Amino acid sequence: MKSVIFWLLESSERKHFAQRFVNSLIIGLIVLNSFAVALATVESYKVIYGDIFDIFETFSVVIFTLEYILRLWVCTEKEEKIYKHPMTGRLRYILTPFAIIDLVAILPYYLGAFVEIDLRFMRAFRLVRIFRFASNSKTLQALGNVFKKESRTLLAALLVMIIVLFTASTIMYYFEKDIQPDKFGSIPEAMWWGVAALTTVGFGDSVPISVQGKLLAGLIMILGIVIYALPAGVFASAFVRELRSKSFFDTWNLVAKVPILKNLDASAIGKIVEILEPYEVKVHQVIDTTKGMYFIISGVVEITRGDESKKLSEGGFFGEMETLFGGKRNVIAKATTPVEFLILRPKYFGEFLEAHSGIREVIKKEVENRSKA
Amino acid sequence: MKSVIFWLLESSERKHFAQRFVNSLIIGLIVLNSFAVALATVESYKVIYGDIFDIFETFSVVIFTLEYILRLWVCTEKEEKIYKHPMTGRLRYILTPFAIIDLVAILPYYLGAFVEIDLRFMRAFRLVRIFRFASNSKTLQALGNVFKKESRTLLAALLVMIIVLFTASTIMYYFEKDIQPDKFGSIPEAMWWGVAALTTVGFGDSVPISVQGKLLAGLIMILGIVIYALPAGVFASAFVRELRSKSFFDTWNLVAKVPILKNLDASAIGKIVEILEPYEVKVHQVIDTTKGMYFIISGVVEITRGDESKKLSEGGFFGEMETLFGGKRNVIAKATTPVEFLILRPKYFGEFLEAHSGIREVIKKEVENRSKA
Amino acid sequence: MKSVIFWLLESSERKHFAQRFVNSLIIGLIVLNSFAVALATVESYKVIYGDIFDIFETFSVVIFTLEYILRLWVCTEKEEKIYKHPMTGRLRYILTPFAIIDLVAILPYYLGAFVEIDLRFMRAFRLVRIFRFASNSKTLQALGNVFKKESRTLLAALLVMIIVLFTASTIMYYFEKDIQPDKFGSIPEAMWWGVAALTTVGFGDSVPISVQGKLLAGLIMILGIVIYALPAGVFASAFVRELRSKSFFDTWNLVAKVPILKNLDASAIGKIVEILEPYEVKVHQVIDTTKGMYFIISGVVEITRGDESKKLSEGGFFGEMETLFGGKRNVIAKATTPVEFLILRPKYFGEFLEAHSGIREVIKKEVENRSKA
Amino acid sequence: MKSVIFWLLESSERKHFAQRFVNSLIIGLIVLNSFAVALATVESYKVIYGDIFDIFETFSVVIFTLEYILRLWVCTEKEEKIYKHPMTGRLRYILTPFAIIDLVAILPYYLGAFVEIDLRFMRAFRLVRIFRFASNSKTLQALGNVFKKESRTLLAALLVMIIVLFTASTIMYYFEKDIQPDKFGSIPEAMWWGVAALTTVGFGDSVPISVQGKLLAGLIMILGIVIYALPAGVFASAFVRELRSKSFFDTWNLVAKVPILKNLDASAIGKIVEILEPYEVKVHQVIDTTKGMYFIISGVVEITRGDESKKLSEGGFFGEMETLFGGKRNVIAKATTPVEFLILRPKYFGEFLEAHSGIREVIKKEVENRSKA
């Protein structure tokens, strides 16, 4: 019983239908709660649908409470040793960031009777929990990795930004304090202008009006371009690199399914994997053969040249490659089942063929055979 | 008749004069309609030119209606089987996004008598149709491909943005609701501020005024740099990559026209294609010979060295390359007809010559011959 | 006389002192005029310094007129044939963009008596002329090239932006026209909002207030990130590439001055040029030897190891390379004259040594000799 | 005594505890002063905590004065000859930018009695001093290098921006001066709008209202995207490149500690260094073995395959590599001490193995041994 619930709620692999179903329900309820909390703050909706919001809140909190208790109960099933102990393990679990968010989401409801302030809107913060459910997403993992790897660089960029911000705001305070005491009456107030200027947001609620203030602002705004580019450039570039290296292993596993490729030795596969691209098409879709050479991993493709047509399945290959060896053009390829491919883009043809003369011969012969037909 | 109209309106290749003419007329009319719709909303123009706008509208709608009926009639000529059936095929065509836009553009005119609301401005939406006409543009195709390929990454970036937006807006609502109930009176209203801050647009119509609100806003705006960089960086980087790989095949076809290059085997051509760049000059233009080595694909170039001059045509080559083998400098090259080239940039000289010693010898001899002359 | 003035004013190479002097004077006068025009529009300065501005204006216009007449006179000396004819050549010159700007800058002064409107501020437009003077700048040339090369891509990006802008503004007009007829009363007025939103400028003078308007605006602002990234990414990436390829030839010419490198054959030089970096230090400057291997092109460097010291001149080399072959560390290198180098960065050591075993041996021996000493 | 103080305050290497302690104290005091200066400008805090601020100010200025005098005293200990002379050396030191900032931070306090204006807030500018303390940071060094290297390009980008700004503002002045004389009454005032538009900040305090003004503004804002991308793109791309080349030498020193790698010759190490990545894990952390091949530099890792487990220490290697040679998967690696690694990412497997067949054999045998076990 306990391990089943653990498997349903906390298992890191979520392949079984029941797991997906339970998790989808929870995600759905979280998203709906966020909507409900947001809409309940709109006066006009509150008046009309107030009861529905209340009922939904009670219902959600009950479910969330149940979920919280269950997670707390089964957390000792986790692989990590620190959670194994029935008492200290559970205490440790309670102090994990996600468990705190879960608690924060339900607690205000129960405290409603004792506390004056209405904190029930905190239910909405469970939205952050979606990151936990989406933790299988490659993109989000890549995002996390980039934040970890580049944290020093990002902090240094932040340090530069803060020093520029502070210095500029101090000078601006000195320039504007007597003219606009309501907006630049203190350095922290001047920094509110500075943040808006440096991040290029520019709300415009606080703007210098003295000549020297405007000159300084102009300088800071132009300098801001470079200061803005720093973290943005580092982050974007690291993120793109991270994403590309992520897809490497997925491709590797696919290469092993293509007969013409799988007999290569390890180092050759290592090279090929980098230049192949996985790709999927739906049933009945027409495939643009000019985009590269296609190796079929699963499914059936029908190749039509003029009147003749032929079916290729797992391990077959076709595409623009043929023109290299004098094959016929104007080929129409159509998926007769859903098909998975690996594509070799034309820009890698030369590199690929030169390195693997064996493969080259196989392809050449195959193309000649097809041309004769 | 039917196939001629299909060929005029819907053919994917538009090379014939008649096709271009018809399509240009339609594009022109669409653009003019967009202008007319926009200007007709300006009160002062409406008063003066109202009649002209009305006549132009009637004229345009008649043409568009005719076009719509013709497209519907000939759609059975399309290659795709699903459009072949006279009834269901046409129904399917009606439900394609572009056909719906076409209908939306003309329908309000006819419904004008029955419906109260004036929806005739919807004619302007046909502007989107220009994407259909421009679908041959490599850049727009690349754009479409990038959207398809990177959709998961963009969605993940969007998810991060939405969660940050929602969380920040919820807290901001809590900070500001009592001070500015007109602007932060509900979470959705606070989100209007949040979107403006995170996208760095910063309209400034809704700005926090409490100290804690400004602190949170400052944090979010700085975090916004990174969140902004995510989709922007992914998209820009994928777009640049896509554009580069697009031009590969165009170059390939040109290489086959240069005698010195075309005898290379396929894998060598694959390599060269990647480092050559197609280029065109107008008649009488002077060519900057220091920019690389030029292979002439079509046209005639006049090379002048001091007093001597010489004409090179298809298959000839010249340029900075000569300096490598001790050729003369200060060469003036001038196009005597419009000329198409392939350029080999200096940074690839080494790579190119090393790989193809045969070509190297040919070039060396040629340069020595020229120097003797 | 005529050719001397041509050489002074229009020569494309500006190496002689007299040329530089004349051109600097003109640039200075242009910049000063821009300042004068700008400051003369400030009421308070005009009142006090009005006379000085007037005198300076008369003086400048006289000089500019003289310059214009001289340029017109000598333009027949230009290399291009189309300017050779005394009459038609000069007419052609008058119609070049820069000549038109020159005329526009002086004409309003003379027309002042006849025309009512004060257009004398147009003198300021001569600032654009600085691009002509700066046309030797590699960066500005690269900028121009990128604009030319990427014009299609930039136009496609612009097309996408305009269609999105027009469509969004049309819908926004429909949403807001009745609520804010002063700001969204027509589609062109709504487009003013749209441009501010899509370019992330967000002035905030025109902002939707209806719920559906804000929803649409939010969508457009998020979509705007991607639309903004398109031209920015393409342009930045093309610009960076262009800049890097520009510096290739400058380095090439320097390599020929280093004995150890210049005997390599052409293809090897082609490779090395790409990984070497030109660098200059001032006299008495201490050189950070850990940054790579230094090849001296001109000047003298004093190398100190503990107590010994040695002078290296043209063709000598030193730096972190020595550690590879067991040389001593803690070397202090100091320029005893201004010195020009080529630097080989550590990340290219492997590549470089493997490719050129001859060079490798020379370096190894040299380092061993030094270590013995 | 003097050299000890020099060592504490000015030594470029700060590894000893005492050095770190003293420098941390100074940094902390600088940061606290910045906070104090900022908060002291807020009226409400000033009233309540005014005395504390005053005491803290006196205390800080005393410390800073002491520090300034000590630095001035010991500056003759610096390596650079120009500071050696007791008089002229100290004078030179006083004129260095950081010494001026130090003086500016304390002087206003002493001048308070003589000068009317309150300049004591200048203490806050000592925040810039943090750059000096952080000068060991690789990121900040890289930032400085990029500014130096790319200064020409950045200046050219700035020139383009200024000319576009000036021209646009001049035209805008002409369009708007009669309608909004308070905001566009002079060219400098129009430039305030222009800077906000070109940097995409868009405060919105000064916005064109004429039709032609809005058209021009729209154009400039769209052009602004490209002008903004120029310095941002150049800077971000140069910064990313600089950061990557920085880490080269650190890795080199680590490679020498891995037995299987250190016997390679210099050129081979040069290649490997580029593809290895340094990495650290804390004690008890589980290592994701699918991320590449790990070479242990220091520390102990426990490898568990099913029931067997094995300890690897300095010089050992493990990871996804094994799958290449048919090793077992599902390996759990856990650090039993803090561990330093070099990681070889999967995308470099092919390249690495092909180049070093010796290493390949060693790895293969090792994997076979492990599989047998």
PDB file of N, CA and C in Angstrom, chain B residues 34 38 41 117 119 121 124-125 127 139-140 143 158 161 192 196 200-203 205 228 232 235 239-240 243-244 290 320 324 346-347 350 354, chain C residues 153 156 160 166 170 173-174 185-188 193 200-204 207 214 217 221 225-226 228-230 234 237 241 248-249 252 267 271 274:
ATOM      1  N   SER B  34      -5.672  46.863 -46.957  1.00  0.00           N
ATOM      2  CA  SER B  34      -5.236  47.084 -45.583  1.00  0.00           C
ATOM      3  C   SER B  34      -5.066  48.576 -45.323  1.00  0.00           C
ATOM      4  N   ALA B  38      -7.387  50.826 -42.820  1.00  0.00           N
ATOM      5  CA  ALA B  38      -6.750  51.607 -41.759  1.00  0.00           C
ATOM      6  C   ALA B  38      -7.108  53.079 -41.879  1.00  0.00           C
ATOM      7  N   THR B  41     -10.624  54.423 -40.939  1.00  0.00           N
ATOM      8  CA  THR B  41     -10.991  54.593 -39.528  1.00  0.00           C
ATOM      9  C   THR B  41     -10.612  55.978 -39.012  1.00  0.00           C
ATOM     10  N   ILE B 117     -23.395  45.232 -35.862  1.00  0.00           N
ATOM     11  CA  ILE B 117     -21.988  45.624 -35.675  1.00  0.00           C
ATOM     12  C   ILE B 117     -21.262  45.703 -37.022  1.00  0.00           C
ATOM     13  N   LEU B 119     -18.363  44.999 -39.041  1.00  0.00           N
ATOM     14  CA  LEU B 119     -17.174  44.145 -39.002  1.00  0.00           C
ATOM     15  C   LEU B 119     -16.397  44.208 -40.315  1.00  0.00           C
ATOM     16  N   PHE B 121     -14.145  45.940 -41.258  1.00  0.00           N
ATOM     17  CA  PHE B 121     -12.701  46.153 -41.124  1.00  0.00           C
ATOM     18  C   PHE B 121     -11.935  44.828 -41.187  1.00  0.00           C
ATOM     19  N   ALA B 124      -9.124  43.672 -43.515  1.00  0.00           N
ATOM     20  CA  ALA B 124      -7.697  43.928 -43.297  1.00  0.00           C
ATOM     21  C   ALA B 124      -6.940  42.666 -42.909  1.00  0.00           C
ATOM     22  N   PHE B 125      -7.659  41.705 -42.330  1.00  0.00           N
ATOM     23  CA  PHE B 125      -6.963  40.488 -41.885  1.00  0.00           C
ATOM     24  C   PHE B 125      -6.403  39.684 -43.035  1.00  0.00           C
ATOM     25  N   LEU B 127      -4.349  40.538 -44.845  1.00  0.00           N
ATOM     26  CA  LEU B 127      -2.917  40.822 -44.900  1.00  0.00           C
ATOM     27  C   LEU B 127      -2.102  39.591 -44.509  1.00  0.00           C
ATOM     28  N   THR B 139      13.573  32.798 -46.056  1.00  0.00           N
ATOM     29  CA  THR B 139      13.611  33.298 -44.687  1.00  0.00           C
ATOM     30  C   THR B 139      12.336  32.922 -43.940  1.00  0.00           C
ATOM     31  N   LEU B 140      11.183  33.090 -44.613  1.00  0.00           N
ATOM     32  CA  LEU B 140       9.931  32.766 -43.935  1.00  0.00           C
ATOM     33  C   LEU B 140       9.803  31.266 -43.697  1.00  0.00           C
ATOM     34  N   LEU B 143      11.844  30.533 -40.775  1.00  0.00           N
ATOM     35  CA  LEU B 143      11.115  30.987 -39.592  1.00  0.00           C
ATOM     36  C   LEU B 143      10.096  29.938 -39.150  1.00  0.00           C
ATOM     37  N   LEU B 158       8.108  29.646 -22.085  1.00  0.00           N
ATOM     38  CA  LEU B 158       6.845  30.318 -21.801  1.00  0.00           C
ATOM     39  C   LEU B 158       6.304  29.889 -20.438  1.00  0.00           C
ATOM     40  N   MET B 161       8.112  31.618 -17.759  1.00  0.00           N
ATOM     41  CA  MET B 161       7.682  33.005 -17.736  1.00  0.00           C
ATOM     42  C   MET B 161       6.320  33.140 -17.055  1.00  0.00           C
ATOM     43  N   TRP B 192      -1.238  42.473 -15.330  1.00  0.00           N
ATOM     44  CA  TRP B 192      -1.022  43.465 -16.397  1.00  0.00           C
ATOM     45  C   TRP B 192       0.261  44.251 -16.129  1.00  0.00           C
ATOM     46  N   ALA B 196       4.073  43.726 -18.406  1.00  0.00           N
ATOM     47  CA  ALA B 196       4.820  44.898 -18.870  1.00  0.00           C
ATOM     48  C   ALA B 196       6.236  44.903 -18.296  1.00  0.00           C
ATOM     49  N   THR B 200       9.951  43.826 -20.450  1.00  0.00           N
ATOM     50  CA  THR B 200      10.708  45.088 -20.492  1.00  0.00           C
ATOM     51  C   THR B 200       9.995  46.176 -21.286  1.00  0.00           C
ATOM     52  N   VAL B 201       8.696  45.996 -21.546  1.00  0.00           N
ATOM     53  CA  VAL B 201       7.965  47.052 -22.251  1.00  0.00           C
ATOM     54  C   VAL B 201       7.742  48.232 -21.301  1.00  0.00           C
ATOM     55  N   GLY B 202       7.233  47.950 -20.103  1.00  0.00           N
ATOM     56  CA  GLY B 202       7.108  48.983 -19.089  1.00  0.00           C
ATOM     57  C   GLY B 202       6.294  50.190 -19.496  1.00  0.00           C
ATOM     58  N   PHE B 203       4.982  49.983 -19.746  1.00  0.00           N
ATOM     59  CA  PHE B 203       4.147  51.112 -20.142  1.00  0.00           C
ATOM     60  C   PHE B 203       4.134  52.193 -19.069  1.00  0.00           C
ATOM     61  N   ASP B 205       1.671  52.588 -16.878  1.00  0.00           N
ATOM     62  CA  ASP B 205       0.326  52.986 -16.443  1.00  0.00           C
ATOM     63  C   ASP B 205      -0.024  52.344 -15.115  1.00  0.00           C
ATOM     64  N   TYR B 228      13.806  36.960 -20.274  1.00  0.00           N
ATOM     65  CA  TYR B 228      13.661  37.509 -21.613  1.00  0.00           C
ATOM     66  C   TYR B 228      14.684  36.875 -22.556  1.00  0.00           C
ATOM     67  N   ALA B 232      14.334  34.510 -26.495  1.00  0.00           N
ATOM     68  CA  ALA B 232      14.998  35.320 -27.519  1.00  0.00           C
ATOM     69  C   ALA B 232      16.270  34.629 -28.002  1.00  0.00           C
ATOM     70  N   PHE B 235      15.534  31.289 -29.903  1.00  0.00           N
ATOM     71  CA  PHE B 235      14.932  31.526 -31.202  1.00  0.00           C
ATOM     72  C   PHE B 235      15.950  32.113 -32.180  1.00  0.00           C
ATOM     73  N   PHE B 239      17.310  30.226 -35.486  1.00  0.00           N
ATOM     74  CA  PHE B 239      16.984  30.869 -36.752  1.00  0.00           C
ATOM     75  C   PHE B 239      18.246  31.062 -37.597  1.00  0.00           C
ATOM     76  N   VAL B 240      19.315  31.513 -36.960  1.00  0.00           N
ATOM     77  CA  VAL B 240      20.565  31.722 -37.679  1.00  0.00           C
ATOM     78  C   VAL B 240      21.084  30.393 -38.223  1.00  0.00           C
ATOM     79  N   LEU B 243      18.947  29.266 -41.245  1.00  0.00           N
ATOM     80  CA  LEU B 243      19.219  30.049 -42.452  1.00  0.00           C
ATOM     81  C   LEU B 243      20.477  29.567 -43.154  1.00  0.00           C
ATOM     82  N   ARG B 244      21.513  29.246 -42.362  1.00  0.00           N
ATOM     83  CA  ARG B 244      22.766  28.827 -42.970  1.00  0.00           C
ATOM     84  C   ARG B 244      22.633  27.490 -43.682  1.00  0.00           C
ATOM     85  N   THR B 290      40.496  41.596 -53.255  1.00  0.00           N
ATOM     86  CA  THR B 290      41.151  41.187 -52.007  1.00  0.00           C
ATOM     87  C   THR B 290      40.226  40.377 -51.111  1.00  0.00           C
ATOM     88  N   GLU B 320      42.581  37.177 -54.768  1.00  0.00           N
ATOM     89  CA  GLU B 320      43.678  37.309 -53.817  1.00  0.00           C
ATOM     90  C   GLU B 320      44.534  36.042 -53.763  1.00  0.00           C
ATOM     91  N   LEU B 324      49.283  34.074 -52.962  1.00  0.00           N
ATOM     92  CA  LEU B 324      49.834  32.893 -52.304  1.00  0.00           C
ATOM     93  C   LEU B 324      50.941  32.286 -53.136  1.00  0.00           C
ATOM     94  N   PRO B 346      39.312  34.068 -47.878  1.00  0.00           N
ATOM     95  CA  PRO B 346      40.711  33.780 -47.515  1.00  0.00           C
ATOM     96  C   PRO B 346      40.849  32.830 -46.332  1.00  0.00           C
ATOM     97  N   LYS B 347      39.921  32.907 -45.369  1.00  0.00           N
ATOM     98  CA  LYS B 347      40.104  32.069 -44.188  1.00  0.00           C
ATOM     99  C   LYS B 347      39.987  30.581 -44.504  1.00  0.00           C
ATOM    100  N   GLY B 350      43.667  27.758 -46.781  1.00  0.00           N
ATOM    101  CA  GLY B 350      44.515  26.666 -46.324  1.00  0.00           C
ATOM    102  C   GLY B 350      43.794  25.336 -46.400  1.00  0.00           C
ATOM    103  N   GLU B 354      44.892  22.278 -49.081  1.00  0.00           N
ATOM    104  CA  GLU B 354      45.446  21.066 -48.504  1.00  0.00           C
ATOM    105  C   GLU B 354      44.630  19.842 -48.924  1.00  0.00           C
TER     106      GLU B 354
ATOM    107  N   THR C 153      17.006  38.934 -45.294  1.00  0.00           N
ATOM    108  CA  THR C 153      16.559  38.393 -44.019  1.00  0.00           C
ATOM    109  C   THR C 153      15.939  39.489 -43.162  1.00  0.00           C
ATOM    110  N   ALA C 156      12.556  40.296 -44.470  1.00  0.00           N
ATOM    111  CA  ALA C 156      11.577  39.280 -44.104  1.00  0.00           C
ATOM    112  C   ALA C 156      11.163  39.441 -42.645  1.00  0.00           C
ATOM    113  N   VAL C 160       7.339  40.261 -41.254  1.00  0.00           N
ATOM    114  CA  VAL C 160       6.649  39.564 -40.169  1.00  0.00           C
ATOM    115  C   VAL C 160       6.188  40.567 -39.116  1.00  0.00           C
ATOM    116  N   PHE C 166       0.204  45.191 -37.745  1.00  0.00           N
ATOM    117  CA  PHE C 166      -1.042  45.643 -38.353  1.00  0.00           C
ATOM    118  C   PHE C 166      -2.235  44.848 -37.819  1.00  0.00           C
ATOM    119  N   THR C 170      -5.221  46.374 -35.521  1.00  0.00           N
ATOM    120  CA  THR C 170      -6.601  46.365 -36.009  1.00  0.00           C
ATOM    121  C   THR C 170      -7.536  45.797 -34.947  1.00  0.00           C
ATOM    122  N   TYR C 173      -7.763  48.224 -32.071  1.00  0.00           N
ATOM    123  CA  TYR C 173      -8.647  49.335 -32.442  1.00  0.00           C
ATOM    124  C   TYR C 173     -10.101  48.958 -32.177  1.00  0.00           C
ATOM    125  N   TYR C 174     -10.439  47.741 -32.570  1.00  0.00           N
ATOM    126  CA  TYR C 174     -11.807  47.280 -32.390  1.00  0.00           C
ATOM    127  C   TYR C 174     -12.172  47.175 -30.906  1.00  0.00           C
ATOM    128  N   GLY C 185      -8.761  55.713 -31.606  1.00  0.00           N
ATOM    129  CA  GLY C 185      -9.893  56.092 -32.440  1.00  0.00           C
ATOM    130  C   GLY C 185      -9.773  55.671 -33.886  1.00  0.00           C
ATOM    131  N   SER C 186      -8.565  55.277 -34.298  1.00  0.00           N
ATOM    132  CA  SER C 186      -8.390  54.800 -35.671  1.00  0.00           C
ATOM    133  C   SER C 186      -7.277  53.760 -35.674  1.00  0.00           C
ATOM    134  N   ILE C 187      -7.207  52.988 -36.748  1.00  0.00           N
ATOM    135  CA  ILE C 187      -6.178  51.949 -36.807  1.00  0.00           C
ATOM    136  C   ILE C 187      -4.773  52.563 -36.785  1.00  0.00           C
ATOM    137  N   PRO C 188      -4.486  53.618 -37.545  1.00  0.00           N
ATOM    138  CA  PRO C 188      -3.137  54.190 -37.435  1.00  0.00           C
ATOM    139  C   PRO C 188      -2.795  54.619 -36.009  1.00  0.00           C
ATOM    140  N   TRP C 193       0.417  52.586 -30.626  1.00  0.00           N
ATOM    141  CA  TRP C 193       0.558  51.737 -29.453  1.00  0.00           C
ATOM    142  C   TRP C 193       1.331  50.470 -29.812  1.00  0.00           C
ATOM    143  N   THR C 200       9.317  46.904 -27.569  1.00  0.00           N
ATOM    144  CA  THR C 200       9.550  46.919 -26.114  1.00  0.00           C
ATOM    145  C   THR C 200       9.909  48.310 -25.596  1.00  0.00           C
ATOM    146  N   VAL C 201       9.631  49.352 -26.395  1.00  0.00           N
ATOM    147  CA  VAL C 201       9.896  50.696 -25.897  1.00  0.00           C
ATOM    148  C   VAL C 201       8.842  51.075 -24.850  1.00  0.00           C
ATOM    149  N   GLY C 202       7.584  50.880 -25.198  1.00  0.00           N
ATOM    150  CA  GLY C 202       6.509  51.091 -24.231  1.00  0.00           C
ATOM    151  C   GLY C 202       6.472  52.468 -23.618  1.00  0.00           C
ATOM    152  N   PHE C 203       6.198  53.496 -24.435  1.00  0.00           N
ATOM    153  CA  PHE C 203       6.152  54.853 -23.883  1.00  0.00           C
ATOM    154  C   PHE C 203       5.087  54.965 -22.800  1.00  0.00           C
ATOM    155  N   GLY C 204       3.958  54.300 -23.026  1.00  0.00           N
ATOM    156  CA  GLY C 204       2.900  54.351 -22.033  1.00  0.00           C
ATOM    157  C   GLY C 204       1.925  55.497 -22.228  1.00  0.00           C
ATOM    158  N   VAL C 207      -2.285  53.197 -23.915  1.00  0.00           N
ATOM    159  CA  VAL C 207      -2.299  51.876 -23.290  1.00  0.00           C
ATOM    160  C   VAL C 207      -3.735  51.360 -23.257  1.00  0.00           C
ATOM    161  N   LYS C 214      -6.219  44.347 -22.789  1.00  0.00           N
ATOM    162  CA  LYS C 214      -5.027  44.020 -22.008  1.00  0.00           C
ATOM    163  C   LYS C 214      -4.570  42.593 -22.270  1.00  0.00           C
ATOM    164  N   ALA C 217      -2.858  42.663 -25.542  1.00  0.00           N
ATOM    165  CA  ALA C 217      -1.579  43.346 -25.385  1.00  0.00           C
ATOM    166  C   ALA C 217      -0.553  42.423 -24.737  1.00  0.00           C
ATOM    167  N   MET C 221       2.911  41.355 -26.422  1.00  0.00           N
ATOM    168  CA  MET C 221       4.176  41.705 -25.794  1.00  0.00           C
ATOM    169  C   MET C 221       5.056  40.475 -25.611  1.00  0.00           C
ATOM    170  N   ILE C 225       8.801  39.395 -27.876  1.00  0.00           N
ATOM    171  CA  ILE C 225      10.151  38.958 -27.523  1.00  0.00           C
ATOM    172  C   ILE C 225      10.776  38.218 -28.698  1.00  0.00           C
ATOM    173  N   VAL C 226       9.994  37.280 -29.261  1.00  0.00           N
ATOM    174  CA  VAL C 226      10.511  36.473 -30.363  1.00  0.00           C
ATOM    175  C   VAL C 226      10.678  37.331 -31.619  1.00  0.00           C
ATOM    176  N   TYR C 228      11.202  40.485 -31.747  1.00  0.00           N
ATOM    177  CA  TYR C 228      12.340  41.372 -31.508  1.00  0.00           C
ATOM    178  C   TYR C 228      13.651  40.618 -31.706  1.00  0.00           C
ATOM    179  N   ALA C 229      13.680  39.355 -31.254  1.00  0.00           N
ATOM    180  CA  ALA C 229      14.921  38.580 -31.307  1.00  0.00           C
ATOM    181  C   ALA C 229      15.341  38.280 -32.735  1.00  0.00           C
ATOM    182  N   LEU C 230      14.378  38.252 -33.633  1.00  0.00           N
ATOM    183  CA  LEU C 230      14.646  37.855 -35.009  1.00  0.00           C
ATOM    184  C   LEU C 230      15.654  38.777 -35.687  1.00  0.00           C
ATOM    185  N   VAL C 234      19.792  37.947 -35.962  1.00  0.00           N
ATOM    186  CA  VAL C 234      20.391  37.808 -37.291  1.00  0.00           C
ATOM    187  C   VAL C 234      21.480  38.846 -37.474  1.00  0.00           C
ATOM    188  N   SER C 237      24.589  38.347 -35.061  1.00  0.00           N
ATOM    189  CA  SER C 237      25.398  37.186 -35.423  1.00  0.00           C
ATOM    190  C   SER C 237      26.161  37.439 -36.721  1.00  0.00           C
ATOM    191  N   ARG C 241      30.374  37.681 -37.176  1.00  0.00           N
ATOM    192  CA  ARG C 241      31.079  36.872 -38.179  1.00  0.00           C
ATOM    193  C   ARG C 241      31.885  37.757 -39.129  1.00  0.00           C
ATOM    194  N   PHE C 248      41.455  38.970 -40.994  1.00  0.00           N
ATOM    195  CA  PHE C 248      42.277  37.900 -41.527  1.00  0.00           C
ATOM    196  C   PHE C 248      43.492  38.419 -42.289  1.00  0.00           C
ATOM    197  N   PHE C 249      43.261  39.361 -43.204  1.00  0.00           N
ATOM    198  CA  PHE C 249      44.338  39.802 -44.065  1.00  0.00           C
ATOM    199  C   PHE C 249      45.412  40.592 -43.340  1.00  0.00           C
ATOM    200  N   TRP C 252      47.740  38.129 -41.876  1.00  0.00           N
ATOM    201  CA  TRP C 252      48.532  37.475 -42.917  1.00  0.00           C
ATOM    202  C   TRP C 252      49.824  38.241 -43.196  1.00  0.00           C
ATOM    203  N   SER C 267      49.418  27.002 -47.727  1.00  0.00           N
ATOM    204  CA  SER C 267      48.249  26.424 -47.058  1.00  0.00           C
ATOM    205  C   SER C 267      48.456  26.414 -45.538  1.00  0.00           C
ATOM    206  N   LYS C 271      46.342  28.418 -42.442  1.00  0.00           N
ATOM    207  CA  LYS C 271      45.811  27.857 -41.198  1.00  0.00           C
ATOM    208  C   LYS C 271      46.252  28.634 -39.978  1.00  0.00           C
ATOM    209  N   GLU C 274      44.715  32.042 -38.993  1.00  0.00           N
ATOM    210  CA  GLU C 274      43.429  32.028 -38.324  1.00  0.00           C
ATOM    211  C   GLU C 274      43.546  31.934 -36.805  1.00  0.00           C
TER     212      GLU C 274
END
